[in-house]
Amino acid sequence: MFSKTSLISFSLLLSQASGFGAGGSSPLHRSTASRSSSSRLYYLNDPSALTAQDLTNIKKRGRYELHSNNVSCLTASSTTDDVVKAIKRASNTKSVHDIQTIGAFLIEGTDESFGYGFKGDLLARFAVAALRLNEYELAQRAIEMRRADFPATIVPFESAAILRGLLRCHRIEEAFDFLDDELSVEEIHGIYNADRLQHRAQALASIASRHFFEAEPQVAVRACAMLQALGPVVADASLSAEFLDMPWHRLLVAADQCKVSKPDGDYDQLVEAIRSFPLDDDFVAVFERLAEK
């Protein structure tokens, strides 16, 4: 039914079928096409980052003081809302001091009962914020505590957010390991977790597009091969194209851009991955038009 063609032709045909060509610019000339490494991590070098002695003194006092007017410190009487506000503020202001202080509070200053069942969610939120500030070791401690002590609270959308944080830190192998740990293809009593499959597929697409845009086709093609392997599982689980909401168009644009500087990559792997998934009518129409050529 389908025939292979260049990704450029595929992308252009897709733009026509999905309406991008009418009243808008070509997807190959949109702002995403000129993306290079804009997603790379940038954070402030906070001169007040904590030393080991600072952390020891904080734990002794039991008061985890922050550079914030809204939440000036965290103590045993702090609420989950206090912690959420503190994490958000530290992330927005890129305060290494505050993210380290919050980490010490969550990981060493509270027990499993803190947050009335929401500590696992707080650890996930904290891990994302820590990765945003390139505090990988601290984030990893939170991830490991969440997985060991609160496995029942792990949900796919939080796992996907953590994985994106690992990618921003350019922890590629760690991201692949994390994908298999928390967004694995797993059946329970013969039933797939639809949300986990959806977020696994979208996470792999994110890995692929990010590395195509950054002219690293080897990593991108690896993710595409994993997408291709996932396709039959998605079909077996009867997941629709609408539910999966895959960013195929973005992937094709990213691959086209990468192919300019790295023409020797195995770009057909992306086409094969797409073919393995359920497609909406626009994609089916594109493939049928290509098959006629």
PDB file of C-alpha atoms in Angstrom:
ATOM      1  CA  MET A   1       0.000   0.000   0.000  1.00  0.00           C
ATOM      2  CA  PHE A   2       2.750   2.413   0.916  1.00  0.00           C
ATOM      3  CA  SER A   3       5.964   3.325  -0.843  1.00  0.00           C
ATOM      4  CA  LYS A   4       9.020   5.103   0.515  1.00  0.00           C
ATOM      5  CA  THR A   5       9.886   8.590  -0.593  1.00  0.00           C
ATOM      6  CA  SER A   6      12.019  11.405   0.674  1.00  0.00           C
ATOM      7  CA  LEU A   7      11.012  12.890   3.991  1.00  0.00           C
ATOM      8  CA  ILE A   8      10.868  16.311   2.389  1.00  0.00           C
ATOM      9  CA  SER A   9       8.203  15.186  -0.087  1.00  0.00           C
ATOM     10  CA  PHE A  10       6.375  13.424   2.707  1.00  0.00           C
ATOM     11  CA  SER A  11       6.360  16.527   4.890  1.00  0.00           C
ATOM     12  CA  LEU A  12       5.182  18.775   2.085  1.00  0.00           C
ATOM     13  CA  LEU A  13       2.362  16.419   1.172  1.00  0.00           C
ATOM     14  CA  LEU A  14       1.364  16.199   4.802  1.00  0.00           C
ATOM     15  CA  SER A  15       1.230  19.964   5.075  1.00  0.00           C
ATOM     16  CA  GLN A  16      -1.188  20.079   2.149  1.00  0.00           C
ATOM     17  CA  ALA A  17      -3.376  17.302   3.510  1.00  0.00           C
ATOM     18  CA  SER A  18      -3.573  18.791   7.004  1.00  0.00           C
ATOM     19  CA  GLY A  19      -4.202  22.353   5.864  1.00  0.00           C
ATOM     20  CA  PHE A  20      -0.834  23.880   6.744  1.00  0.00           C
ATOM     21  CA  GLY A  21      -0.321  24.915   3.152  1.00  0.00           C
ATOM     22  CA  ALA A  22      -3.504  26.979   2.958  1.00  0.00           C
ATOM     23  CA  GLY A  23      -3.242  30.396   4.500  1.00  0.00           C
ATOM     24  CA  GLY A  24       0.014  29.596   6.259  1.00  0.00           C
ATOM     25  CA  SER A  25       3.668  29.151   5.630  1.00  0.00           C
ATOM     26  CA  SER A  26       5.269  25.901   4.623  1.00  0.00           C
ATOM     27  CA  PRO A  27       6.196  23.771   7.629  1.00  0.00           C
ATOM     28  CA  LEU A  28       9.746  23.700   6.348  1.00  0.00           C
ATOM     29  CA  HIS A  29       9.918  27.484   6.749  1.00  0.00           C
ATOM     30  CA  ARG A  30       8.161  27.754  10.072  1.00  0.00           C
ATOM     31  CA  SER A  31      10.052  28.789  13.177  1.00  0.00           C
ATOM     32  CA  THR A  32      10.470  25.194  14.321  1.00  0.00           C
ATOM     33  CA  ALA A  33      12.501  24.424  11.249  1.00  0.00           C
ATOM     34  CA  SER A  34      15.183  26.869  12.258  1.00  0.00           C
ATOM     35  CA  ARG A  35      15.485  25.453  15.747  1.00  0.00           C
ATOM     36  CA  SER A  36      18.987  24.377  16.631  1.00  0.00           C
ATOM     37  CA  SER A  37      19.924  23.885  20.244  1.00  0.00           C
ATOM     38  CA  SER A  38      17.459  26.362  21.721  1.00  0.00           C
ATOM     39  CA  SER A  39      16.209  23.653  24.074  1.00  0.00           C
ATOM     40  CA  ARG A  40      19.576  23.327  25.753  1.00  0.00           C
ATOM     41  CA  LEU A  41      19.600  24.042  29.445  1.00  0.00           C
ATOM     42  CA  TYR A  42      20.263  27.528  30.765  1.00  0.00           C
ATOM     43  CA  TYR A  43      20.242  28.341  34.474  1.00  0.00           C
ATOM     44  CA  LEU A  44      21.632  30.930  36.814  1.00  0.00           C
ATOM     45  CA  ASN A  45      24.778  30.189  38.768  1.00  0.00           C
ATOM     46  CA  ASP A  46      23.378  30.967  42.214  1.00  0.00           C
ATOM     47  CA  PRO A  47      26.265  32.197  44.356  1.00  0.00           C
ATOM     48  CA  SER A  48      24.328  31.215  47.488  1.00  0.00           C
ATOM     49  CA  ALA A  49      24.176  27.505  46.631  1.00  0.00           C
ATOM     50  CA  LEU A  50      24.500  25.435  49.798  1.00  0.00           C
ATOM     51  CA  THR A  51      27.658  23.814  51.065  1.00  0.00           C
ATOM     52  CA  ALA A  52      27.680  20.489  52.882  1.00  0.00           C
ATOM     53  CA  GLN A  53      28.119  22.346  56.178  1.00  0.00           C
ATOM     54  CA  ASP A  54      25.153  24.592  55.394  1.00  0.00           C
ATOM     55  CA  LEU A  55      22.953  21.532  54.884  1.00  0.00           C
ATOM     56  CA  THR A  56      24.149  19.981  58.153  1.00  0.00           C
ATOM     57  CA  ASN A  57      23.326  23.183  60.065  1.00  0.00           C
ATOM     58  CA  ILE A  58      19.897  23.446  58.435  1.00  0.00           C
ATOM     59  CA  LYS A  59      18.989  19.886  59.414  1.00  0.00           C
ATOM     60  CA  LYS A  60      20.036  20.542  63.022  1.00  0.00           C
ATOM     61  CA  ARG A  61      17.840  23.640  63.241  1.00  0.00           C
ATOM     62  CA  GLY A  62      14.872  21.995  61.519  1.00  0.00           C
ATOM     63  CA  ARG A  63      14.193  25.227  59.616  1.00  0.00           C
ATOM     64  CA  TYR A  64      14.821  25.135  55.883  1.00  0.00           C
ATOM     65  CA  GLU A  65      15.043  28.822  55.032  1.00  0.00           C
ATOM     66  CA  LEU A  66      14.320  29.994  51.494  1.00  0.00           C
ATOM     67  CA  HIS A  67      14.882  33.166  49.468  1.00  0.00           C
ATOM     68  CA  SER A  68      11.152  33.753  49.103  1.00  0.00           C
ATOM     69  CA  ASN A  69       8.617  36.117  50.581  1.00  0.00           C
ATOM     70  CA  ASN A  70       5.702  33.762  49.952  1.00  0.00           C
ATOM     71  CA  VAL A  71       7.293  30.732  51.638  1.00  0.00           C
ATOM     72  CA  SER A  72      10.244  31.929  53.705  1.00  0.00           C
ATOM     73  CA  CYS A  73      11.048  28.541  55.215  1.00  0.00           C
ATOM     74  CA  LEU A  74       9.913  24.929  55.377  1.00  0.00           C
ATOM     75  CA  THR A  75       9.409  23.162  58.706  1.00  0.00           C
ATOM     76  CA  ALA A  76       7.663  20.070  60.070  1.00  0.00           C
ATOM     77  CA  SER A  77       4.425  22.071  60.097  1.00  0.00           C
ATOM     78  CA  SER A  78       4.643  23.071  56.405  1.00  0.00           C
ATOM     79  CA  THR A  79       1.855  21.915  54.097  1.00  0.00           C
ATOM     80  CA  THR A  80       2.008  20.302  50.669  1.00  0.00           C
ATOM     81  CA  ASP A  81       0.816  23.615  49.241  1.00  0.00           C
ATOM     82  CA  ASP A  82       3.798  25.352  50.859  1.00  0.00           C
ATOM     83  CA  VAL A  83       6.174  22.894  49.214  1.00  0.00           C
ATOM     84  CA  VAL A  84       4.497  23.225  45.807  1.00  0.00           C
ATOM     85  CA  LYS A  85       4.750  27.024  45.999  1.00  0.00           C
ATOM     86  CA  ALA A  86       8.395  26.821  47.065  1.00  0.00           C
ATOM     87  CA  ILE A  87       9.287  24.449  44.212  1.00  0.00           C
ATOM     88  CA  LYS A  88       7.524  26.622  41.657  1.00  0.00           C
ATOM     89  CA  ARG A  89       9.230  29.763  42.907  1.00  0.00           C
ATOM     90  CA  ALA A  90      12.683  28.134  42.952  1.00  0.00           C
ATOM     91  CA  SER A  91      12.158  26.882  39.411  1.00  0.00           C
ATOM     92  CA  ASN A  92      10.950  30.239  38.107  1.00  0.00           C
ATOM     93  CA  THR A  93      13.783  32.192  39.746  1.00  0.00           C
ATOM     94  CA  LYS A  94      16.354  29.452  39.055  1.00  0.00           C
ATOM     95  CA  SER A  95      17.516  29.511  42.650  1.00  0.00           C
ATOM     96  CA  VAL A  96      19.980  26.679  43.249  1.00  0.00           C
ATOM     97  CA  HIS A  97      20.017  27.564  46.965  1.00  0.00           C
ATOM     98  CA  ASP A  98      16.279  27.080  47.289  1.00  0.00           C
ATOM     99  CA  ILE A  99      16.092  23.914  45.202  1.00  0.00           C
ATOM    100  CA  GLN A 100      18.865  22.362  47.304  1.00  0.00           C
ATOM    101  CA  THR A 101      17.108  23.433  50.497  1.00  0.00           C
ATOM    102  CA  ILE A 102      13.765  22.012  49.338  1.00  0.00           C
ATOM    103  CA  GLY A 103      15.508  18.792  48.371  1.00  0.00           C
ATOM    104  CA  ALA A 104      17.080  18.469  51.819  1.00  0.00           C
ATOM    105  CA  PHE A 105      13.665  19.071  53.380  1.00  0.00           C
ATOM    106  CA  LEU A 106      11.802  16.527  51.246  1.00  0.00           C
ATOM    107  CA  ILE A 107      14.455  13.811  51.175  1.00  0.00           C
ATOM    108  CA  GLU A 108      15.902  14.025  54.675  1.00  0.00           C
ATOM    109  CA  GLY A 109      13.660  16.348  56.679  1.00  0.00           C
ATOM    110  CA  THR A 110      10.327  14.532  56.312  1.00  0.00           C
ATOM    111  CA  ASP A 111       9.093  10.973  56.704  1.00  0.00           C
ATOM    112  CA  GLU A 112       6.787   8.925  54.468  1.00  0.00           C
ATOM    113  CA  SER A 113       3.661  10.319  56.120  1.00  0.00           C
ATOM    114  CA  PHE A 114       4.399  13.891  55.061  1.00  0.00           C
ATOM    115  CA  GLY A 115       1.817  15.292  52.696  1.00  0.00           C
ATOM    116  CA  TYR A 116      -0.899  12.769  53.579  1.00  0.00           C
ATOM    117  CA  GLY A 117      -0.135  10.502  50.649  1.00  0.00           C
ATOM    118  CA  PHE A 118       1.116  13.208  48.299  1.00  0.00           C
ATOM    119  CA  LYS A 119       4.830  13.016  49.053  1.00  0.00           C
ATOM    120  CA  GLY A 120       5.446  10.898  45.948  1.00  0.00           C
ATOM    121  CA  ASP A 121       3.834  13.598  43.809  1.00  0.00           C
ATOM    122  CA  LEU A 122       5.945  16.253  45.525  1.00  0.00           C
ATOM    123  CA  LEU A 123       9.104  14.267  44.828  1.00  0.00           C
ATOM    124  CA  ALA A 124       8.186  14.018  41.149  1.00  0.00           C
ATOM    125  CA  ARG A 125       7.508  17.741  40.924  1.00  0.00           C
ATOM    126  CA  PHE A 126      10.749  18.454  42.755  1.00  0.00           C
ATOM    127  CA  ALA A 127      12.766  16.166  40.455  1.00  0.00           C
ATOM    128  CA  VAL A 128      11.529  18.063  37.399  1.00  0.00           C
ATOM    129  CA  ALA A 129      12.489  21.399  38.975  1.00  0.00           C
ATOM    130  CA  ALA A 130      15.911  20.099  40.083  1.00  0.00           C
ATOM    131  CA  LEU A 131      16.674  18.843  36.581  1.00  0.00           C
ATOM    132  CA  ARG A 132      15.704  22.242  35.211  1.00  0.00           C
ATOM    133  CA  LEU A 133      18.533  23.687  37.326  1.00  0.00           C
ATOM    134  CA  ASN A 134      20.916  20.884  36.320  1.00  0.00           C
ATOM    135  CA  GLU A 135      20.880  19.434  39.843  1.00  0.00           C
ATOM    136  CA  TYR A 136      20.948  15.900  38.483  1.00  0.00           C
ATOM    137  CA  GLU A 137      22.279  14.073  41.569  1.00  0.00           C
ATOM    138  CA  LEU A 138      19.651  15.705  43.764  1.00  0.00           C
ATOM    139  CA  ALA A 139      16.919  14.901  41.272  1.00  0.00           C
ATOM    140  CA  GLN A 140      18.114  11.291  41.092  1.00  0.00           C
ATOM    141  CA  ARG A 141      17.798  10.936  44.861  1.00  0.00           C
ATOM    142  CA  ALA A 142      14.213  12.164  44.672  1.00  0.00           C
ATOM    143  CA  ILE A 143      13.454   9.801  41.776  1.00  0.00           C
ATOM    144  CA  GLU A 144      14.879   6.815  43.660  1.00  0.00           C
ATOM    145  CA  MET A 145      12.977   7.674  46.860  1.00  0.00           C
ATOM    146  CA  ARG A 146       9.741   8.077  44.898  1.00  0.00           C
ATOM    147  CA  ARG A 147      10.218   4.732  43.168  1.00  0.00           C
ATOM    148  CA  ALA A 148      11.225   2.872  46.364  1.00  0.00           C
ATOM    149  CA  ASP A 149       8.771   4.369  48.858  1.00  0.00           C
ATOM    150  CA  PHE A 150       5.802   5.489  46.772  1.00  0.00           C
ATOM    151  CA  PRO A 151       5.486   3.139  43.771  1.00  0.00           C
ATOM    152  CA  ALA A 152       1.699   3.180  43.920  1.00  0.00           C
ATOM    153  CA  THR A 153       1.637   6.946  43.309  1.00  0.00           C
ATOM    154  CA  ILE A 154       3.705   6.848  40.094  1.00  0.00           C
ATOM    155  CA  VAL A 155       1.615   8.082  37.178  1.00  0.00           C
ATOM    156  CA  PRO A 156       2.689   8.261  33.516  1.00  0.00           C
ATOM    157  CA  PHE A 157       2.356  12.011  33.015  1.00  0.00           C
ATOM    158  CA  GLU A 158       4.718  12.696  35.926  1.00  0.00           C
ATOM    159  CA  SER A 159       7.186  10.127  34.602  1.00  0.00           C
ATOM    160  CA  ALA A 160       7.040  11.785  31.171  1.00  0.00           C
ATOM    161  CA  ALA A 161       7.789  15.179  32.733  1.00  0.00           C
ATOM    162  CA  ILE A 162      10.827  13.771  34.546  1.00  0.00           C
ATOM    163  CA  LEU A 163      12.055  12.161  31.335  1.00  0.00           C
ATOM    164  CA  ARG A 164      11.847  15.498  29.512  1.00  0.00           C
ATOM    165  CA  GLY A 165      13.906  16.986  32.338  1.00  0.00           C
ATOM    166  CA  LEU A 166      16.575  14.335  31.828  1.00  0.00           C
ATOM    167  CA  LEU A 167      16.665  15.222  28.142  1.00  0.00           C
ATOM    168  CA  ARG A 168      17.113  18.921  28.941  1.00  0.00           C
ATOM    169  CA  CYS A 169      20.126  17.929  31.056  1.00  0.00           C
ATOM    170  CA  HIS A 170      21.416  15.845  28.139  1.00  0.00           C
ATOM    171  CA  ARG A 171      21.279  12.696  30.264  1.00  0.00           C
ATOM    172  CA  ILE A 172      20.419  10.569  27.251  1.00  0.00           C
ATOM    173  CA  GLU A 173      21.246   7.079  28.497  1.00  0.00           C
ATOM    174  CA  GLU A 174      19.605   7.868  31.823  1.00  0.00           C
ATOM    175  CA  ALA A 175      16.497   8.959  29.912  1.00  0.00           C
ATOM    176  CA  PHE A 176      16.352   5.664  28.003  1.00  0.00           C
ATOM    177  CA  ASP A 177      16.808   3.719  31.259  1.00  0.00           C
ATOM    178  CA  PHE A 178      14.120   5.789  32.954  1.00  0.00           C
ATOM    179  CA  LEU A 179      11.788   5.168  29.998  1.00  0.00           C
ATOM    180  CA  ASP A 180      12.068   1.419  30.483  1.00  0.00           C
ATOM    181  CA  ASP A 181      11.709   1.697  34.262  1.00  0.00           C
ATOM    182  CA  GLU A 182       8.627   3.916  34.481  1.00  0.00           C
ATOM    183  CA  LEU A 183       7.070   3.941  30.998  1.00  0.00           C
ATOM    184  CA  SER A 184       7.596   0.310  30.106  1.00  0.00           C
ATOM    185  CA  VAL A 185       5.513  -1.819  27.784  1.00  0.00           C
ATOM    186  CA  GLU A 186       3.844  -4.005  30.363  1.00  0.00           C
ATOM    187  CA  GLU A 187       0.697  -6.071  30.514  1.00  0.00           C
ATOM    188  CA  ILE A 188      -1.188  -6.663  33.757  1.00  0.00           C
ATOM    189  CA  HIS A 189      -3.542  -9.622  33.482  1.00  0.00           C
ATOM    190  CA  GLY A 190      -3.394  -9.289  29.713  1.00  0.00           C
ATOM    191  CA  ILE A 191      -4.315  -5.594  29.729  1.00  0.00           C
ATOM    192  CA  TYR A 192      -2.028  -2.742  28.678  1.00  0.00           C
ATOM    193  CA  ASN A 193      -1.937   0.567  30.543  1.00  0.00           C
ATOM    194  CA  ALA A 194      -3.161   2.928  27.819  1.00  0.00           C
ATOM    195  CA  ASP A 195      -1.811   6.078  29.484  1.00  0.00           C
ATOM    196  CA  ARG A 196       1.614   4.503  29.906  1.00  0.00           C
ATOM    197  CA  LEU A 197       1.724   3.479  26.247  1.00  0.00           C
ATOM    198  CA  GLN A 198       0.619   6.961  25.179  1.00  0.00           C
ATOM    199  CA  HIS A 199       3.284   8.704  27.240  1.00  0.00           C
ATOM    200  CA  ARG A 200       5.948   6.209  26.177  1.00  0.00           C
ATOM    201  CA  ALA A 201       5.161   6.890  22.522  1.00  0.00           C
ATOM    202  CA  GLN A 202       5.165  10.658  23.032  1.00  0.00           C
ATOM    203  CA  ALA A 203       8.391  10.482  25.054  1.00  0.00           C
ATOM    204  CA  LEU A 204      10.137   8.551  22.287  1.00  0.00           C
ATOM    205  CA  ALA A 205       8.857  11.086  19.763  1.00  0.00           C
ATOM    206  CA  SER A 206      10.266  13.847  21.976  1.00  0.00           C
ATOM    207  CA  ILE A 207      13.675  12.136  22.110  1.00  0.00           C
ATOM    208  CA  ALA A 208      13.666  11.697  18.337  1.00  0.00           C
ATOM    209  CA  SER A 209      12.599  15.233  17.433  1.00  0.00           C
ATOM    210  CA  ARG A 210      14.976  16.837  19.950  1.00  0.00           C
ATOM    211  CA  HIS A 211      17.970  14.960  18.541  1.00  0.00           C
ATOM    212  CA  PHE A 212      16.996  15.449  14.913  1.00  0.00           C
ATOM    213  CA  PHE A 213      16.820  19.185  15.618  1.00  0.00           C
ATOM    214  CA  GLU A 214      20.199  19.024  17.351  1.00  0.00           C
ATOM    215  CA  ALA A 215      21.737  17.136  14.395  1.00  0.00           C
ATOM    216  CA  GLU A 216      22.290  13.944  16.367  1.00  0.00           C
ATOM    217  CA  PRO A 217      20.559  11.405  14.098  1.00  0.00           C
ATOM    218  CA  GLN A 218      22.004   8.316  15.810  1.00  0.00           C
ATOM    219  CA  VAL A 219      20.033   8.961  18.995  1.00  0.00           C
ATOM    220  CA  ALA A 220      16.961  10.036  17.036  1.00  0.00           C
ATOM    221  CA  VAL A 221      17.007   6.902  14.871  1.00  0.00           C
ATOM    222  CA  ARG A 222      17.385   4.770  18.000  1.00  0.00           C
ATOM    223  CA  ALA A 223      14.199   6.330  19.375  1.00  0.00           C
ATOM    224  CA  CYS A 224      12.458   5.815  16.018  1.00  0.00           C
ATOM    225  CA  ALA A 225      13.367   2.120  16.078  1.00  0.00           C
ATOM    226  CA  MET A 226      11.801   1.857  19.528  1.00  0.00           C
ATOM    227  CA  LEU A 227       8.708   3.626  18.199  1.00  0.00           C
ATOM    228  CA  GLN A 228       8.498   1.110  15.378  1.00  0.00           C
ATOM    229  CA  ALA A 229       8.661  -1.737  17.906  1.00  0.00           C
ATOM    230  CA  LEU A 230       5.955  -0.035  19.963  1.00  0.00           C
ATOM    231  CA  GLY A 231       3.568   0.317  17.012  1.00  0.00           C
ATOM    232  CA  PRO A 232       2.222  -3.274  17.051  1.00  0.00           C
ATOM    233  CA  VAL A 233       1.713  -3.059  20.831  1.00  0.00           C
ATOM    234  CA  VAL A 234      -0.293   0.134  20.377  1.00  0.00           C
ATOM    235  CA  ALA A 235      -2.381  -1.580  17.713  1.00  0.00           C
ATOM    236  CA  ASP A 236      -2.910  -4.610  19.954  1.00  0.00           C
ATOM    237  CA  ALA A 237      -4.116  -2.278  22.710  1.00  0.00           C
ATOM    238  CA  SER A 238      -6.592  -0.718  20.225  1.00  0.00           C
ATOM    239  CA  LEU A 239      -5.361   2.820  20.830  1.00  0.00           C
ATOM    240  CA  SER A 240      -6.501   5.393  18.300  1.00  0.00           C
ATOM    241  CA  ALA A 241      -4.458   8.039  16.522  1.00  0.00           C
ATOM    242  CA  GLU A 242      -6.579  10.679  18.229  1.00  0.00           C
ATOM    243  CA  PHE A 243      -5.799   9.286  21.698  1.00  0.00           C
ATOM    244  CA  LEU A 244      -2.069   8.974  21.010  1.00  0.00           C
ATOM    245  CA  ASP A 245      -1.828  12.485  19.514  1.00  0.00           C
ATOM    246  CA  MET A 246       1.597  11.832  18.033  1.00  0.00           C
ATOM    247  CA  PRO A 247       3.647  14.813  16.743  1.00  0.00           C
ATOM    248  CA  TRP A 248       4.495  13.170  13.408  1.00  0.00           C
ATOM    249  CA  HIS A 249       4.598  16.461  11.534  1.00  0.00           C
ATOM    250  CA  ARG A 250       7.127  17.937  13.963  1.00  0.00           C
ATOM    251  CA  LEU A 251       9.240  14.815  13.679  1.00  0.00           C
ATOM    252  CA  LEU A 252       9.283  15.031   9.896  1.00  0.00           C
ATOM    253  CA  VAL A 253      10.281  18.685   9.964  1.00  0.00           C
ATOM    254  CA  ALA A 254      13.052  17.889  12.458  1.00  0.00           C
ATOM    255  CA  ALA A 255      14.323  15.018  10.302  1.00  0.00           C
ATOM    256  CA  ASP A 256      14.312  17.214   7.189  1.00  0.00           C
ATOM    257  CA  GLN A 257      16.399  19.817   8.982  1.00  0.00           C
ATOM    258  CA  CYS A 258      18.831  17.195  10.291  1.00  0.00           C
ATOM    259  CA  LYS A 259      19.193  15.624   6.860  1.00  0.00           C
ATOM    260  CA  VAL A 260      20.690  18.860   5.486  1.00  0.00           C
ATOM    261  CA  SER A 261      23.775  18.610   7.731  1.00  0.00           C
ATOM    262  CA  LYS A 262      23.782  14.832   8.303  1.00  0.00           C
ATOM    263  CA  PRO A 263      22.616  13.246   5.035  1.00  0.00           C
ATOM    264  CA  ASP A 264      23.867   9.746   5.878  1.00  0.00           C
ATOM    265  CA  GLY A 265      21.399   8.994   8.682  1.00  0.00           C
ATOM    266  CA  ASP A 266      18.861   6.168   8.429  1.00  0.00           C
ATOM    267  CA  TYR A 267      15.908   8.500   7.973  1.00  0.00           C
ATOM    268  CA  ASP A 268      13.702   5.749   6.554  1.00  0.00           C
ATOM    269  CA  GLN A 269      13.486   4.465  10.123  1.00  0.00           C
ATOM    270  CA  LEU A 270      11.171   7.373  10.938  1.00  0.00           C
ATOM    271  CA  VAL A 271       8.876   6.542   8.024  1.00  0.00           C
ATOM    272  CA  GLU A 272       8.754   2.908   9.154  1.00  0.00           C
ATOM    273  CA  ALA A 273       7.907   4.027  12.701  1.00  0.00           C
ATOM    274  CA  ILE A 274       5.041   6.166  11.416  1.00  0.00           C
ATOM    275  CA  ARG A 275       3.742   3.306   9.297  1.00  0.00           C
ATOM    276  CA  SER A 276       3.594   1.052  12.371  1.00  0.00           C
ATOM    277  CA  PHE A 277       1.183   3.364  14.217  1.00  0.00           C
ATOM    278  CA  PRO A 278      -2.512   4.064  13.739  1.00  0.00           C
ATOM    279  CA  LEU A 279      -2.821   7.197  11.591  1.00  0.00           C
ATOM    280  CA  ASP A 280      -5.572   9.739  11.178  1.00  0.00           C
ATOM    281  CA  ASP A 281      -7.259  10.329   7.847  1.00  0.00           C
ATOM    282  CA  ASP A 282      -4.836  13.083   6.798  1.00  0.00           C
ATOM    283  CA  PHE A 283      -1.860  10.759   7.184  1.00  0.00           C
ATOM    284  CA  VAL A 284      -3.601   7.901   5.411  1.00  0.00           C
ATOM    285  CA  ALA A 285      -4.397  10.217   2.505  1.00  0.00           C
ATOM    286  CA  VAL A 286      -0.743  11.262   2.301  1.00  0.00           C
ATOM    287  CA  PHE A 287       0.507   7.694   2.252  1.00  0.00           C
ATOM    288  CA  GLU A 288      -1.997   6.724  -0.436  1.00  0.00           C
ATOM    289  CA  ARG A 289      -0.884   9.628  -2.622  1.00  0.00           C
ATOM    290  CA  LEU A 290       2.740   8.578  -2.170  1.00  0.00           C
ATOM    291  CA  ALA A 291       1.885   4.998  -3.100  1.00  0.00           C
ATOM    292  CA  GLU A 292       0.591   6.193  -6.448  1.00  0.00           C
ATOM    293  CA  LYS A 293       3.954   7.749  -7.369  1.00  0.00           C
TER     294      LYS A 293
END
